[in-house]
Amino acid sequence: MAEVPDDLIKLERSAEEERAKLAGLTGDEHSAQWRRWREASEKAQAAITAHAEAVEANRNQVEQAVKKAARHAGEDPAGE
């Protein structure tokens, strides 16, 4: 697969950062953060789908490449 666009990496990292913020939250705080994570994740997934369609690539392969590139772009936010 060709190089992963930076905008897809940024969107994936943003979604993962929002997911990592769920740790330790309960109640209304958890619900609000879950919505922020879901919105960021949906945005990343939509961009991955659009990119895969634009370059006529397998969507799953594009998603896996984006996730791999995002992990290598910095530390895993869930590990913090």
Short mmCIF file of C-alpha atoms in Angstrom, two decimals:
data_model
loop_
_atom_site.label_atom_id
_atom_site.label_comp_id
_atom_site.label_asym_id
_atom_site.label_seq_id
_atom_site.Cartn_x
_atom_site.Cartn_y
_atom_site.Cartn_z
CA MET A 1 0.00 0.00 0.00
CA ALA A 2 1.10 3.58 -0.69
CA GLU A 3 2.06 6.00 2.04
CA VAL A 4 -0.68 6.84 4.54
CA PRO A 5 -1.80 10.49 4.36
CA ASP A 6 -0.96 12.57 7.42
CA ASP A 7 -4.57 13.72 7.83
CA LEU A 8 -5.71 10.12 8.32
CA ILE A 9 -2.99 9.53 10.90
CA LYS A 10 -4.02 12.66 12.79
CA LEU A 11 -7.69 11.65 12.79
CA GLU A 12 -6.86 8.15 14.04
CA ARG A 13 -4.58 9.51 16.77
CA SER A 14 -7.29 11.96 17.83
CA ALA A 15 -9.83 9.14 18.12
CA GLU A 16 -7.41 7.03 20.14
CA GLU A 17 -6.61 9.95 22.44
CA GLU A 18 -10.33 10.44 23.10
CA ARG A 19 -10.73 6.70 23.77
CA ALA A 20 -7.83 6.74 26.22
CA LYS A 21 -9.55 9.52 28.19
CA LEU A 22 -12.39 7.09 29.06
CA ALA A 23 -10.18 5.33 31.61
CA GLY A 24 -11.44 5.84 35.14
CA LEU A 25 -14.51 7.85 34.21
CA THR A 26 -17.98 6.92 35.41
CA GLY A 27 -21.50 8.21 35.07
CA ASP A 28 -22.11 11.43 33.17
CA GLU A 29 -18.40 12.09 32.67
CA HIS A 30 -18.01 8.67 31.02
CA SER A 31 -21.08 9.24 28.82
CA ALA A 32 -19.85 12.64 27.66
CA GLN A 33 -16.35 11.35 26.93
CA TRP A 34 -17.76 8.30 25.17
CA ARG A 35 -19.66 10.65 22.82
CA ARG A 36 -16.47 12.62 22.12
CA TRP A 37 -14.63 9.37 21.36
CA ARG A 38 -17.46 8.09 19.14
CA GLU A 39 -17.55 11.35 17.16
CA ALA A 40 -13.77 11.33 16.66
CA SER A 41 -13.86 7.66 15.69
CA GLU A 42 -16.69 8.18 13.21
CA LYS A 43 -14.79 11.05 11.62
CA ALA A 44 -11.66 8.91 11.27
CA GLN A 45 -13.61 5.96 9.87
CA ALA A 46 -15.39 8.15 7.32
CA ALA A 47 -12.08 9.63 6.16
CA ILE A 48 -10.55 6.15 5.85
CA THR A 49 -13.51 4.98 3.78
CA ALA A 50 -13.37 8.04 1.52
CA HIS A 51 -9.62 7.63 1.01
CA ALA A 52 -9.93 3.93 0.22
CA GLU A 53 -12.62 4.67 -2.35
CA ALA A 54 -10.60 7.53 -3.87
CA VAL A 55 -7.51 5.40 -4.39
CA GLU A 56 -9.51 2.24 -5.18
CA ALA A 57 -7.92 0.35 -2.28
CA ASN A 58 -9.25 -2.29 0.09
CA ARG A 59 -10.82 -0.36 2.96
CA ASN A 60 -9.71 -2.83 5.61
CA GLN A 61 -6.11 -2.66 4.39
CA VAL A 62 -6.23 1.14 4.44
CA GLU A 63 -7.60 1.09 8.00
CA GLN A 64 -4.89 -1.30 9.17
CA ALA A 65 -2.18 0.83 7.54
CA VAL A 66 -3.60 3.96 9.20
CA LYS A 67 -3.70 2.29 12.63
CA LYS A 68 -0.12 1.04 12.20
CA ALA A 69 1.10 4.46 11.08
CA ALA A 70 -0.73 6.17 13.95
CA ARG A 71 0.90 3.83 16.49
CA HIS A 72 4.31 4.57 15.02
CA ALA A 73 3.67 8.32 14.93
CA GLY A 74 3.91 8.39 18.72
CA GLU A 75 3.28 6.40 21.84
CA ASP A 76 0.00 4.57 22.24
CA PRO A 77 -2.29 7.00 24.12
CA ALA A 78 -3.97 4.08 25.87
CA GLY A 79 -0.65 3.17 27.47
CA GLU A 80 -0.29 6.48 29.25
#
